[in-house]
PDB file of C-alpha atoms in Angstrom:
ATOM      1  CA  MET I   9     -22.354   1.044 -20.436  1.00 68.00           C
ATOM      2  CA  SER I  10     -21.846  -0.781 -23.730  1.00 83.00           C
ATOM      3  CA  LYS I  11     -18.098   0.370 -25.272  1.00 96.00           C
ATOM      4  CA  ASN I  12     -18.369   1.881 -28.188  1.00 98.00           C
ATOM      5  CA  VAL I  13     -16.126   4.634 -29.662  1.00 99.00           C
ATOM      6  CA  THR I  14     -15.320   7.035 -32.476  1.00 99.00           C
ATOM      7  CA  ILE I  15     -11.896   8.431 -33.002  1.00 99.00           C
ATOM      8  CA  ILE I  16     -12.194  11.360 -35.756  1.00 99.00           C
ATOM      9  CA  GLY I  17      -8.994  11.826 -37.122  1.00 97.00           C
ATOM     10  CA  GLY I  18      -6.305   9.402 -38.267  1.00 95.00           C
ATOM     11  CA  GLY I  19      -3.260  11.126 -37.381  1.00 94.00           C
ATOM     12  CA  VAL I  20      -0.488  10.704 -34.559  1.00 94.00           C
ATOM     13  CA  ILE I  21      -3.106  11.481 -31.989  1.00 96.00           C
ATOM     14  CA  GLY I  22      -6.089   9.503 -33.415  1.00 96.00           C
ATOM     15  CA  LEU I  23      -4.142   6.760 -33.790  1.00 96.00           C
ATOM     16  CA  ALA I  24      -3.124   6.415 -29.934  1.00 96.00           C
ATOM     17  CA  TRP I  25      -6.497   6.776 -28.705  1.00 97.00           C
ATOM     18  CA  THR I  26      -7.399   4.167 -31.252  1.00 97.00           C
ATOM     19  CA  ARG I  27      -4.406   1.581 -29.305  1.00 96.00           C
ATOM     20  CA  LYS I  28      -5.735   2.719 -26.376  1.00 96.00           C
ATOM     21  CA  PHE I  29      -9.041   1.539 -26.541  1.00 97.00           C
ATOM     22  CA  LEU I  30      -8.669  -1.394 -28.200  1.00 96.00           C
ATOM     23  CA  GLU I  31      -6.195  -2.418 -25.455  1.00 95.00           C
ATOM     24  CA  LYS I  32      -8.767  -2.289 -23.000  1.00 96.00           C
ATOM     25  CA  GLY I  33     -11.576  -4.206 -25.098  1.00 96.00           C
ATOM     26  CA  TRP I  34     -13.684  -1.174 -26.739  1.00 98.00           C
ATOM     27  CA  ASN I  35     -14.919  -1.498 -29.916  1.00 98.00           C
ATOM     28  CA  VAL I  36     -13.577   1.267 -31.999  1.00 98.00           C
ATOM     29  CA  HIS I  37     -14.362   2.758 -35.183  1.00 98.00           C
ATOM     30  CA  LEU I  38     -12.266   5.417 -37.141  1.00 98.00           C
ATOM     31  CA  ASN I  39     -13.305   7.973 -39.153  1.00 98.00           C
ATOM     32  CA  ASP I  40     -11.511  10.431 -41.159  1.00 96.00           C
ATOM     33  CA  SER I  41     -11.498  12.776 -43.994  1.00 93.00           C
ATOM     34  CA  GLN I  42      -9.174  10.697 -46.400  1.00 93.00           C
ATOM     35  CA  ASP I  43      -9.319   7.289 -47.073  1.00 94.00           C
ATOM     36  CA  ILE I  44      -7.257   5.615 -44.981  1.00 95.00           C
ATOM     37  CA  SER I  45      -9.296   1.967 -44.941  1.00 94.00           C
ATOM     38  CA  ALA I  46      -5.945   0.173 -46.455  1.00 96.00           C
ATOM     39  CA  PHE I  47      -3.601   1.046 -43.463  1.00 95.00           C
ATOM     40  CA  ILE I  48      -6.412   0.807 -40.689  1.00 95.00           C
ATOM     41  CA  GLU I  49      -7.256  -2.535 -41.669  1.00 95.00           C
ATOM     42  CA  LYS I  50      -3.220  -3.718 -41.550  1.00 95.00           C
ATOM     43  CA  GLU I  51      -2.241  -1.669 -38.828  1.00 94.00           C
ATOM     44  CA  PHE I  52      -4.961  -3.077 -36.564  1.00 96.00           C
ATOM     45  CA  ASN I  53      -5.499  -6.711 -37.986  1.00 95.00           C
ATOM     46  CA  GLY I  54      -8.589  -5.880 -38.784  1.00 95.00           C
ATOM     47  CA  LYS I  55      -9.776  -4.978 -35.646  1.00 97.00           C
ATOM     48  CA  VAL I  56     -10.874  -1.068 -36.151  1.00 97.00           C
ATOM     49  CA  LYS I  57     -13.206  -0.492 -38.847  1.00 96.00           C
ATOM     50  CA  PHE I  58     -13.228   2.412 -40.602  1.00 97.00           C
ATOM     51  CA  PHE I  59     -15.585   4.762 -41.764  1.00 97.00           C
ATOM     52  CA  HIS I  60     -15.077   7.686 -44.452  1.00 95.00           C
ATOM     53  CA  ASP I  61     -18.136   9.112 -43.468  1.00 96.00           C
ATOM     54  CA  LEU I  62     -18.633  10.782 -39.773  1.00 98.00           C
ATOM     55  CA  ALA I  63     -22.012  10.650 -39.559  1.00 98.00           C
ATOM     56  CA  GLU I  64     -22.026   6.771 -40.216  1.00 98.00           C
ATOM     57  CA  SER I  65     -18.876   6.571 -37.480  1.00 98.00           C
ATOM     58  CA  VAL I  66     -21.205   7.763 -34.974  1.00 98.00           C
ATOM     59  CA  LYS I  67     -24.310   6.006 -34.963  1.00 98.00           C
ATOM     60  CA  ASP I  68     -23.718   3.569 -32.179  1.00 97.00           C
ATOM     61  CA  ALA I  69     -20.845   5.660 -30.151  1.00 98.00           C
ATOM     62  CA  ASP I  70     -20.759   5.604 -26.723  1.00 98.00           C
ATOM     63  CA  TYR I  71     -17.833   7.800 -27.078  1.00 99.00           C
ATOM     64  CA  VAL I  72     -16.219  10.109 -29.131  1.00 99.00           C
ATOM     65  CA  GLN I  73     -12.801  11.372 -29.381  1.00 99.00           C
ATOM     66  CA  GLU I  74     -12.457  14.312 -31.777  1.00 99.00           C
ATOM     67  CA  CYS I  75      -8.697  14.659 -32.842  1.00 97.00           C
ATOM     68  CA  GLY I  76      -9.558  16.672 -35.793  1.00 95.00           C
ATOM     69  CA  PRO I  77      -7.392  19.915 -37.394  1.00 95.00           C
ATOM     70  CA  GLU I  78      -6.952  22.470 -35.055  1.00 95.00           C
ATOM     71  CA  ARG I  79      -9.341  25.401 -36.427  1.00 96.00           C
ATOM     72  CA  LEU I  80     -12.337  26.548 -34.622  1.00 97.00           C
ATOM     73  CA  PRO I  81     -14.817  26.190 -37.687  1.00 97.00           C
ATOM     74  CA  ILE I  82     -14.091  22.378 -38.733  1.00 97.00           C
ATOM     75  CA  LYS I  83     -14.080  21.620 -35.127  1.00 98.00           C
ATOM     76  CA  GLN I  84     -17.581  23.435 -34.633  1.00 98.00           C
ATOM     77  CA  ASP I  85     -19.121  21.843 -38.108  1.00 98.00           C
ATOM     78  CA  ILE I  86     -17.783  18.531 -36.648  1.00 98.00           C
ATOM     79  CA  PHE I  87     -19.088  18.663 -33.296  1.00 99.00           C
ATOM     80  CA  LYS I  88     -23.267  19.977 -34.738  1.00 98.00           C
ATOM     81  CA  ILE I  89     -22.569  16.408 -37.171  1.00 98.00           C
ATOM     82  CA  LEU I  90     -22.062  14.362 -33.629  1.00 99.00           C
ATOM     83  CA  ALA I  91     -24.916  15.903 -31.962  1.00 98.00           C
ATOM     84  CA  GLN I  92     -27.544  15.748 -35.182  1.00 98.00           C
ATOM     85  CA  HIS I  93     -26.459  11.566 -35.721  1.00 98.00           C
ATOM     86  CA  ALA I  94     -24.743   9.843 -32.654  1.00 98.00           C
ATOM     87  CA  PRO I  95     -26.771   8.779 -29.709  1.00 98.00           C
ATOM     88  CA  THR I  96     -28.595  10.896 -26.868  1.00 97.00           C
ATOM     89  CA  HIS I  97     -26.157   9.494 -24.235  1.00 98.00           C
ATOM     90  CA  ALA I  98     -22.910   9.878 -25.763  1.00 98.00           C
ATOM     91  CA  ILE I  99     -19.769  11.820 -24.708  1.00 99.00           C
ATOM     92  CA  PHE I 100     -17.687  14.224 -27.572  1.00 99.00           C
ATOM     93  CA  ALA I 101     -14.532  14.946 -25.748  1.00 99.00           C
ATOM     94  CA  SER I 102     -12.104  16.693 -28.000  1.00 98.00           C
ATOM     95  CA  SER I 103      -8.395  16.429 -27.915  1.00 98.00           C
ATOM     96  CA  SER I 104      -8.000  20.216 -28.933  1.00 97.00           C
ATOM     97  CA  SER I 105      -4.862  21.506 -27.187  1.00 94.00           C
ATOM     98  CA  SER I 106      -5.997  24.769 -27.191  1.00 92.00           C
ATOM     99  CA  ILE I 107      -9.666  25.327 -27.786  1.00 96.00           C
ATOM    100  CA  VAL I 108     -11.925  25.461 -24.956  1.00 97.00           C
ATOM    101  CA  SER I 109     -14.540  23.213 -25.326  1.00 97.00           C
ATOM    102  CA  SER I 110     -17.268  26.455 -25.122  1.00 98.00           C
ATOM    103  CA  GLU I 111     -16.039  27.698 -28.540  1.00 98.00           C
ATOM    104  CA  ILE I 112     -16.323  24.460 -29.985  1.00 98.00           C
ATOM    105  CA  ALA I 113     -19.582  24.045 -28.033  1.00 98.00           C
ATOM    106  CA  GLU I 114     -21.637  27.476 -29.648  1.00 97.00           C
ATOM    107  CA  ASN I 115     -25.084  26.850 -30.640  1.00 97.00           C
ATOM    108  CA  ASN I 116     -24.663  23.430 -30.287  1.00 98.00           C
ATOM    109  CA  PRO I 117     -28.056  21.458 -28.708  1.00 98.00           C
ATOM    110  CA  ALA I 118     -25.621  18.735 -27.151  1.00 98.00           C
ATOM    111  CA  ALA I 119     -23.235  20.873 -25.233  1.00 98.00           C
ATOM    112  CA  ASP I 120     -23.761  19.305 -21.854  1.00 99.00           C
ATOM    113  CA  ARG I 121     -21.955  16.407 -23.320  1.00 99.00           C
ATOM    114  CA  ILE I 122     -19.106  17.986 -24.701  1.00 99.00           C
ATOM    115  CA  LEU I 123     -15.725  18.764 -22.775  1.00 99.00           C
ATOM    116  CA  ILE I 124     -12.599  18.871 -24.128  1.00 99.00           C
ATOM    117  CA  GLY I 125      -9.396  15.190 -23.516  1.00 98.00           C
ATOM    118  CA  HIS I 126      -6.671  16.623 -24.048  1.00 98.00           C
ATOM    119  CA  PRO I 127      -3.758  14.053 -24.167  1.00 97.00           C
ATOM    120  CA  PHE I 128       0.066  14.775 -23.918  1.00 92.00           C
ATOM    121  CA  ASN I 129       2.438  13.584 -26.946  1.00 89.00           C
ATOM    122  CA  PRO I 130       3.066   9.933 -27.447  1.00 89.00           C
ATOM    123  CA  ALA I 131      -0.837  10.158 -25.835  1.00 91.00           C
ATOM    124  CA  ASN I 132      -0.560   5.815 -25.855  1.00 88.00           C
ATOM    125  CA  ILE I 133       2.273   6.324 -23.413  1.00 91.00           C
ATOM    126  CA  MET I 134       1.529   9.630 -21.401  1.00 94.00           C
ATOM    127  CA  PRO I 135      -0.592   9.169 -18.505  1.00 96.00           C
ATOM    128  CA  LEU I 136      -1.713  12.205 -18.423  1.00 97.00           C
ATOM    129  CA  VAL I 137      -5.276  13.593 -19.946  1.00 98.00           C
ATOM    130  CA  GLU I 138      -6.308  17.119 -19.082  1.00 98.00           C
ATOM    131  CA  VAL I 139     -10.320  17.317 -18.818  1.00 99.00           C
ATOM    132  CA  VAL I 140     -11.424  20.556 -19.301  1.00 98.00           C
ATOM    133  CA  PRO I 141     -15.256  21.059 -18.986  1.00 98.00           C
ATOM    134  CA  ASN I 142     -17.365  24.216 -20.152  1.00 98.00           C
ATOM    135  CA  PRO I 143     -19.380  25.930 -18.060  1.00 98.00           C
ATOM    136  CA  LYS I 144     -22.900  24.268 -20.006  1.00 98.00           C
ATOM    137  CA  THR I 145     -20.673  20.378 -19.292  1.00 99.00           C
ATOM    138  CA  SER I 146     -22.374  18.166 -17.302  1.00 98.00           C
ATOM    139  CA  LYS I 147     -21.649  16.637 -13.770  1.00 98.00           C
ATOM    140  CA  ASP I 148     -22.421  13.197 -15.283  1.00 98.00           C
ATOM    141  CA  THR I 149     -20.607  13.834 -18.456  1.00 99.00           C
ATOM    142  CA  VAL I 150     -17.295  14.555 -16.396  1.00 99.00           C
ATOM    143  CA  ASN I 151     -17.308  12.104 -14.263  1.00 98.00           C
ATOM    144  CA  THR I 152     -17.758   9.671 -16.932  1.00 98.00           C
ATOM    145  CA  ALA I 153     -14.929  10.496 -18.532  1.00 99.00           C
ATOM    146  CA  MET I 154     -12.886  11.464 -15.907  1.00 99.00           C
ATOM    147  CA  GLN I 155     -13.920   7.037 -15.546  1.00 98.00           C
ATOM    148  CA  ILE I 156     -13.239   5.765 -18.349  1.00 98.00           C
ATOM    149  CA  TYR I 157      -9.767   7.703 -18.674  1.00 98.00           C
ATOM    150  CA  SER I 158      -8.655   5.790 -15.923  1.00 98.00           C
ATOM    151  CA  GLU I 159      -9.743   2.240 -16.758  1.00 97.00           C
ATOM    152  CA  LEU I 160      -8.137   3.183 -20.271  1.00 97.00           C
ATOM    153  CA  GLY I 161      -4.590   3.792 -17.883  1.00 96.00           C
ATOM    154  CA  TYR I 162      -4.743   7.112 -17.853  1.00 97.00           C
ATOM    155  CA  GLU I 163      -3.969   9.775 -14.963  1.00 97.00           C
ATOM    156  CA  PRO I 164      -7.162  11.999 -16.320  1.00 98.00           C
ATOM    157  CA  ALA I 165      -6.285  15.659 -14.373  1.00 98.00           C
ATOM    158  CA  LEU I 166      -9.762  18.184 -14.048  1.00 98.00           C
ATOM    159  CA  ILE I 167      -9.098  21.656 -14.915  1.00 98.00           C
ATOM    160  CA  GLN I 168     -11.706  23.366 -13.234  1.00 96.00           C
ATOM    161  CA  LYS I 169     -11.937  26.561 -15.730  1.00 96.00           C
ATOM    162  CA  GLU I 170     -11.729  26.773 -18.805  1.00 96.00           C
ATOM    163  CA  ILE I 171      -8.670  28.804 -20.182  1.00 95.00           C
ATOM    164  CA  ALA I 172      -6.625  28.815 -23.342  1.00 92.00           C
ATOM    165  CA  GLY I 173      -4.077  26.515 -23.810  1.00 93.00           C
ATOM    166  CA  PHE I 174      -5.121  24.743 -20.418  1.00 96.00           C
ATOM    167  CA  VAL I 175      -2.655  23.922 -17.827  1.00 96.00           C
ATOM    168  CA  ALA I 176       0.173  21.352 -18.790  1.00 95.00           C
ATOM    169  CA  ASN I 177       0.917  23.714 -22.314  1.00 94.00           C
ATOM    170  CA  ARG I 178       0.991  27.081 -20.117  1.00 95.00           C
ATOM    171  CA  LEU I 179       3.411  25.643 -17.697  1.00 95.00           C
ATOM    172  CA  GLN I 180       5.411  24.195 -20.476  1.00 95.00           C
ATOM    173  CA  ILE I 181       5.547  27.527 -22.407  1.00 95.00           C
ATOM    174  CA  ALA I 182       6.337  29.903 -19.092  1.00 94.00           C
ATOM    175  CA  PHE I 183       9.418  27.364 -18.619  1.00 96.00           C
ATOM    176  CA  LEU I 184      10.285  27.431 -22.396  1.00 97.00           C
ATOM    177  CA  ASN I 185      10.318  31.015 -22.784  1.00 97.00           C
ATOM    178  CA  GLU I 186      12.460  31.323 -19.205  1.00 96.00           C
ATOM    179  CA  CYS I 187      15.450  28.614 -20.916  1.00 98.00           C
ATOM    180  CA  TYR I 188      14.957  31.051 -24.450  1.00 98.00           C
ATOM    181  CA  TYR I 189      15.599  33.821 -22.164  1.00 97.00           C
ATOM    182  CA  LEU I 190      18.535  32.259 -20.317  1.00 98.00           C
ATOM    183  CA  VAL I 191      20.079  30.574 -23.494  1.00 98.00           C
ATOM    184  CA  GLU I 192      19.524  34.295 -26.026  1.00 98.00           C
ATOM    185  CA  GLN I 193      20.945  36.413 -22.656  1.00 98.00           C
ATOM    186  CA  GLY I 194      24.084  33.607 -23.288  1.00 98.00           C
ATOM    187  CA  ILE I 195      23.926  32.695 -19.265  1.00 98.00           C
ATOM    188  CA  ILE I 196      23.688  29.189 -20.709  1.00 98.00           C
ATOM    189  CA  ASP I 197      23.946  27.544 -23.513  1.00 98.00           C
ATOM    190  CA  ALA I 198      21.133  24.595 -24.839  1.00 98.00           C
ATOM    191  CA  ALA I 199      23.240  21.755 -24.179  1.00 98.00           C
ATOM    192  CA  ASP I 200      24.125  22.347 -21.024  1.00 99.00           C
ATOM    193  CA  LEU I 201      20.305  23.881 -19.950  1.00 98.00           C
ATOM    194  CA  ASP I 202      18.855  20.300 -21.347  1.00 98.00           C
ATOM    195  CA  LYS I 203      21.386  18.942 -18.948  1.00 98.00           C
ATOM    196  CA  LEU I 204      20.345  20.948 -16.294  1.00 98.00           C
ATOM    197  CA  VAL I 205      17.258  20.211 -16.499  1.00 98.00           C
ATOM    198  CA  LEU I 206      17.571  16.607 -16.880  1.00 96.00           C
ATOM    199  CA  ASN I 207      19.133  16.265 -13.122  1.00 97.00           C
ATOM    200  CA  SER I 208      17.913  18.462 -11.081  1.00 96.00           C
ATOM    201  CA  LEU I 209      14.149  19.639 -12.146  1.00 96.00           C
ATOM    202  CA  GLY I 210      12.623  17.307 -14.453  1.00 96.00           C
ATOM    203  CA  LEU I 211      14.442  14.087 -12.535  1.00 96.00           C
ATOM    204  CA  ARG I 212      12.506  15.754  -9.842  1.00 95.00           C
ATOM    205  CA  TRP I 213       9.398  16.633 -11.072  1.00 95.00           C
ATOM    206  CA  SER I 214       9.598  12.757 -12.625  1.00 94.00           C
ATOM    207  CA  THR I 215       8.534  11.554  -8.695  1.00 95.00           C
ATOM    208  CA  VAL I 216       6.677  14.695  -7.252  1.00 95.00           C
ATOM    209  CA  GLY I 217       5.353  17.217  -8.532  1.00 94.00           C
ATOM    210  CA  PRO I 218       5.654  20.987  -7.560  1.00 92.00           C
ATOM    211  CA  PHE I 219       3.543  21.341  -4.571  1.00 92.00           C
ATOM    212  CA  GLU I 220       4.870  17.927  -3.350  1.00 94.00           C
ATOM    213  CA  GLY I 221       8.468  18.751  -4.431  1.00 92.00           C
ATOM    214  CA  GLU I 222       7.843  21.721  -1.791  1.00 89.00           C
ATOM    215  CA  HIS I 223       6.043  20.636   0.670  1.00 92.00           C
ATOM    216  CA  LEU I 224       8.983  17.862   1.575  1.00 92.00           C
ATOM    217  CA  GLY I 225      11.853  20.782   0.900  1.00 89.00           C
ATOM    218  CA  GLY I 226      10.101  22.796   3.681  1.00 88.00           C
ATOM    219  CA  GLY I 227      11.156  19.351   6.106  1.00 91.00           C
ATOM    220  CA  ALA I 228       8.819  18.179   8.550  1.00 89.00           C
ATOM    221  CA  GLN I 229       6.806  21.575   8.610  1.00 88.00           C
ATOM    222  CA  GLY I 230       6.144  21.152   5.249  1.00 89.00           C
ATOM    223  CA  ILE I 231       5.271  24.262   2.429  1.00 87.00           C
ATOM    224  CA  SER I 232       4.780  26.879   5.048  1.00 85.00           C
ATOM    225  CA  HIS I 233       8.395  26.690   6.423  1.00 83.00           C
ATOM    226  CA  LEU I 234       9.414  26.608   2.642  1.00 82.00           C
ATOM    227  CA  LEU I 235       7.506  30.119   1.387  1.00 80.00           C
ATOM    228  CA  SER I 236       8.145  32.223   4.876  1.00 76.00           C
ATOM    229  CA  GLY I 237      12.710  31.125   4.660  1.00 67.00           C
ATOM    230  CA  VAL I 238      14.099  30.818   0.429  1.00 58.00           C
ATOM    231  CA  GLY I 239      10.702  30.905  -0.700  1.00 55.00           C
ATOM    232  CA  SER I 240      10.017  34.489   0.300  1.00 55.00           C
ATOM    233  CA  ASN I 241      14.009  34.981   0.016  1.00 53.00           C
ATOM    234  CA  MET I 242      13.857  34.125  -3.745  1.00 51.00           C
ATOM    235  CA  ASN I 243      10.681  36.361  -4.472  1.00 57.00           C
ATOM    236  CA  PHE I 244      12.330  39.059  -2.969  1.00 49.00           C
ATOM    237  CA  GLN I 245      15.809  38.501  -5.708  1.00 51.00           C
ATOM    238  CA  LEU I 246      14.036  37.670  -8.928  1.00 54.00           C
ATOM    239  CA  GLY I 247      10.909  39.807  -8.202  1.00 56.00           C
ATOM    240  CA  THR I 248       8.030  36.976  -8.830  1.00 50.00           C
ATOM    241  CA  PRO I 249       6.159  35.283  -8.234  1.00 52.00           C
ATOM    242  CA  ASP I 250       4.742  37.336  -5.234  1.00 57.00           C
ATOM    243  CA  PRO I 251       2.803  34.578  -3.025  1.00 58.00           C
ATOM    244  CA  THR I 252       0.392  37.020  -1.685  1.00 66.00           C
ATOM    245  CA  LYS I 253      -2.205  34.652  -2.050  1.00 72.00           C
ATOM    246  CA  ALA I 254       0.614  31.693  -0.182  1.00 78.00           C
ATOM    247  CA  HIS I 255      -2.325  30.566   2.512  1.00 81.00           C
ATOM    248  CA  ILE I 256      -4.145  28.884  -0.551  1.00 86.00           C
ATOM    249  CA  LEU I 257      -0.854  27.282  -1.690  1.00 85.00           C
ATOM    250  CA  ILE I 258      -0.465  26.010   2.201  1.00 88.00           C
ATOM    251  CA  GLU I 259      -3.832  24.708   2.207  1.00 91.00           C
ATOM    252  CA  GLN I 260      -3.786  22.601  -0.671  1.00 93.00           C
ATOM    253  CA  THR I 261      -0.715  21.108   0.196  1.00 92.00           C
ATOM    254  CA  GLU I 262      -1.385  20.721   3.332  1.00 93.00           C
ATOM    255  CA  LYS I 263      -4.425  19.017   2.726  1.00 94.00           C
ATOM    256  CA  ALA I 264      -3.464  16.714  -0.247  1.00 93.00           C
ATOM    257  CA  TYR I 265      -0.425  15.563   0.990  1.00 94.00           C
ATOM    258  CA  GLY I 266      -0.235  15.638   4.974  1.00 94.00           C
ATOM    259  CA  VAL I 267       1.869  17.430   7.370  1.00 91.00           C
ATOM    260  CA  GLY I 268       4.495  16.007  10.585  1.00 92.00           C
ATOM    261  CA  GLU I 269       7.627  14.175  10.259  1.00 92.00           C
ATOM    262  CA  GLU I 270       6.458  10.508   9.958  1.00 92.00           C
ATOM    263  CA  ASN I 271       4.467  11.658   6.741  1.00 92.00           C
ATOM    264  CA  TRP I 272       7.500  13.343   5.728  1.00 92.00           C
ATOM    265  CA  LYS I 273       9.699  11.164   6.400  1.00 93.00           C
ATOM    266  CA  LYS I 274       7.740   7.927   4.430  1.00 94.00           C
ATOM    267  CA  ARG I 275       7.251  10.478   1.544  1.00 94.00           C
ATOM    268  CA  SER I 276      10.770  12.162   1.116  1.00 94.00           C
ATOM    269  CA  GLU I 277      12.381   8.239   1.336  1.00 95.00           C
ATOM    270  CA  LYS I 278       9.044   7.134  -1.502  1.00 95.00           C
ATOM    271  CA  ARG I 279      11.067  10.418  -3.814  1.00 95.00           C
ATOM    272  CA  ASP I 280      14.328   9.189  -3.112  1.00 96.00           C
ATOM    273  CA  GLN I 281      13.574   5.464  -3.915  1.00 95.00           C
ATOM    274  CA  LEU I 282      11.882   6.678  -6.905  1.00 96.00           C
ATOM    275  CA  THR I 283      14.831   8.856  -8.255  1.00 96.00           C
ATOM    276  CA  GLU I 284      17.389   6.334  -8.205  1.00 96.00           C
ATOM    277  CA  GLU I 285      15.690   3.280  -9.504  1.00 96.00           C
ATOM    278  CA  ILE I 286      15.154   6.392 -13.149  1.00 95.00           C
ATOM    279  CA  LEU I 287      19.111   7.072 -12.530  1.00 96.00           C
ATOM    280  CA  LYS I 288      19.624   3.649 -12.264  1.00 95.00           C
ATOM    281  CA  LEU I 289      17.597   2.956 -16.117  1.00 95.00           C
ATOM    282  CA  ARG I 290      19.037   5.990 -17.736  1.00 93.00           C
ATOM    283  CA  ARG I 291      22.554   4.589 -16.503  1.00 94.00           C
ATOM    284  CA  GLN I 292      21.398   1.280 -18.063  1.00 94.00           C
ATOM    285  CA  THR I 293      20.246   3.164 -21.395  1.00 90.00           C
ATOM    286  CA  LYS I 294      23.177   5.427 -22.192  1.00 76.00           C
TER     287      LYS I 294
END
C-alpha cells in the first residue's frame, strides 16, 4: 500500500493529524475551504501540499482523514465527493466526535469504506483513536484503519457498535455531570474536586484502566472478589449501578488480565512503579 493521505480541514485537529502522518513518512495533502496555503507552506516547510479543491486533493489518496465542521449535511456532501473522486481502494475516516458514520455514509456508494477515526485532543499527543465502523463497513477497512493508526503511534480502540458520542466522550460526560452535581450541591468546591481527582482517580487511571484497576483492587481473586464485597455494598448505598450482568464484566476482565497471586503481584508492582514515576515527574514540574 502506498502512503498518500489527504487531511480535510486545517483546524486544530487537522493540523495535529498532518503532523502525525508527516512524522511517519506519509505524503500529505491538506484541503481546506479557506485559502491557508501560505500558512501551510510555512508551518510544514513545504512538505505538505495544499489544495483548495477537494476532488483534486483526493485523486491519489490511500487514506482520507476528514476534520470538517461537525454538521451532518456538510460531512455527507464531503464524503459523496470522496466516493466520486478518490481511488476505489481509499479508506475514508471522519474525526467526528459525535456523528456516527452510518449517518455520514447514508446513500453513499462507498459506505463499506467509511468509518470514524476519532482522536482525543490534543491529537498529536494523546494516544487514543476511537475506531467506529458502521454496519456496512468492511472488516478489511476496519483492520487497515486499526493498523494505520497503530503505525502512527496511536493506541486505537475498536468500538464494536455505533452509539452517539462513542465511548470516551460518553464516559467523560457522565463523570463531569457527577462533578458538576457535587459542586452545585455544595458538597465540595471546584478546586478541591480537581485536587481530589488529580490525586486519586486521575492518577490511578493514568496507569491502569477502570477494569484492570478494579481487578487489582480485588487482590489475587480479582474483580469477582471486589464486586461481591465492596462493590455490592457501594451499589446498595448509592443505588446504582446494579451489576446484574456481573459475569460478563468478570469473564472479560479475567480473560484480559489473568488471575492468581503471581499475576496480581506482577501487575500491582507495575502499576505502583508507574504511579511513583508520574508523581516524581509532577513534583519536578511544579
